[in-house]
Amino acid sequence: MGGEQEKWVLMVTARTPTNIAVIKYWGKRDETLILPINDSISVTLDPSHLCTTTTVSVSPSFDQDRMWLNGKEISLQGGRFQSCLREIRARAQDVEDKKKGVCIKKEDWQKLHLHIASYNNFPTAAGLASSAAGLACLVFSLAKLMNLKEDNSQLSAIARQGSGSACRSLYGGFVKWDMGKEDNGSDSLAIQLADEKHWDELVIIIAVVSARQKETSSTSGMRDTVETSALIQHRAKEVVPKRVVQMEEAIQNRDFPSFARLACTDSNQFHAVCLDTYPPIFYMNDTSHRIISCVEKWNRAEGTPQVAYTFDAGPNAVMIARNRKTAALLLQRLLYNFPPQSDTNLDSYIIGDKSILKDAG
Ligand code: ADP
Ligand code: DP6
Ligand code: CO
């Protein structure tokens, strides 16, 4: 570093898909380390539909760490960003760029400042897991910039400290976040259950009921739930551990009826726990409820489930169709019953496959 080289800038850009939980994470046992009260399982979406793109850059001419989200500067002072930056800097390696004549030593990363620009191609803070794609992408791009040697599972434990659900976006396909046993969080990380090719006939359709920012963030919502709901203890201790085992089996066997039943009932219980919170949290709205009725009626009429639905902390529906034919029929029904931009208050549809990525690279 030094001299003429003061003008250099090194940059890395990464793109990371979001993930939607089919067995939900809701509730922490440690707020700082972000350790959950139960395991969770998700499906990573195709990054061409819902993803974050983040560019991280370093230069000796930067005098502080700064970050822009969707074009607006945001503060990096929050504990979560600081945890991620600290964990990554602690693992940074030497970096050499011969073309630019730049050589950064491990210890230089403690003094060098970063500029970070991130963009979500889907609604932020609306219950489509922007914090998952966003924090996973931040950790992944910084790890590349600073030449970390850690594998994706070790990076997932860092992303977890930015936003719990982010740890699952480091892998494609079906992913489990093991809650771990250790107090220091070293074993609370993501594991790939099956890759993106394992069950490739599934098609995901997202109905954006509202792109508006939610009133209660996931972080504060789940904190209130843990403090006030009696039902959450039953869910975390009795219900989810059994469902996680059953869901792993359903995924391995490509057993759609079991998969759909588990995903739908788990989403419904998560929203029941929100209602059991005091004051109650309403993430779904009338349109969300009408979508559930429509899918349930259809599944019942067919005699076996054709479509699974799940709603995160927001009103937007994520529907998983068992194959392309079912997806086409589902879309027909949705467009008939919920035409976009009509008084049903439905903003748009996003249609895509599961992630085609092996990992978030
Ligand atoms: P969501 O349901 O979209 O995940 P959350 O309430 O969990 O909503 O988190 C939203 C917050 O996540 C945002 O307010 C912001 O702080 C953070 N976030 C979202 N996208 C990004 C991003 N691309 N980079 C960094 N942080 C992000
Ligand atoms: C309903 O990961 O956004 O989407 O860890 O506080 O950042 P923090 O919360 P976040 O919560 C996600 C909750 C959920 C379910 C899930 O993704 O498992
Ligand atoms: Co989130």
XYZ file of N, CA and C in Angstrom, residues 37-38 225 229-243 266 269 273 276:
66
model
N -34.642 -20.643 18.263
C -35.198 -21.598 19.227
C -35.632 -22.889 18.535
N -35.550 -22.934 17.194
C -35.831 -24.206 16.505
C -35.084 -24.263 15.168
N -42.999 -12.001 20.202
C -43.606 -13.331 20.322
C -42.960 -14.114 21.463
N -45.921 -14.850 23.919
C -46.776 -15.966 23.475
C -46.452 -17.250 24.232
N -47.501 -17.923 24.710
C -47.300 -19.230 25.340
C -47.211 -20.310 24.260
N -47.917 -20.059 23.167
C -47.966 -21.032 22.074
C -46.584 -21.264 21.441
N -45.741 -20.240 21.439
C -44.439 -20.376 20.754
C -43.579 -21.465 21.407
N -43.697 -21.627 22.720
C -42.903 -22.654 23.405
C -43.324 -24.050 22.953
N -44.639 -24.236 22.854
C -45.179 -25.509 22.382
C -44.700 -25.763 20.943
N -44.797 -24.720 20.120
C -44.374 -24.853 18.722
C -42.902 -25.268 18.635
N -42.034 -24.520 19.335
C -40.582 -24.750 19.189
C -40.162 -26.099 19.765
N -40.785 -26.486 20.871
C -40.315 -27.707 21.561
C -41.017 -28.969 21.084
N -42.325 -28.862 20.820
C -43.096 -30.079 20.503
C -43.364 -30.258 19.009
N -43.721 -29.161 18.357
C -44.220 -29.308 16.978
C -43.080 -29.319 15.945
N -42.244 -28.291 15.979
C -41.240 -28.157 14.910
C -40.237 -29.316 14.854
N -39.718 -29.804 15.997
C -38.740 -30.902 15.882
C -39.287 -32.090 15.091
N -40.555 -32.442 15.293
C -41.153 -33.560 14.544
C -41.314 -33.189 13.076
N -41.783 -31.955 12.843
C -42.012 -31.537 11.452
C -40.708 -31.498 10.660
N -47.315 -25.509 8.698
C -46.297 -24.752 9.429
C -46.458 -23.249 9.226
N -49.349 -22.242 11.389
C -49.023 -22.159 12.815
C -48.158 -20.936 13.126
N -49.125 -18.125 15.821
C -48.234 -17.670 16.892
C -48.132 -16.130 16.869
N -51.065 -14.918 18.545
C -50.971 -15.208 19.974
C -50.003 -14.254 20.683
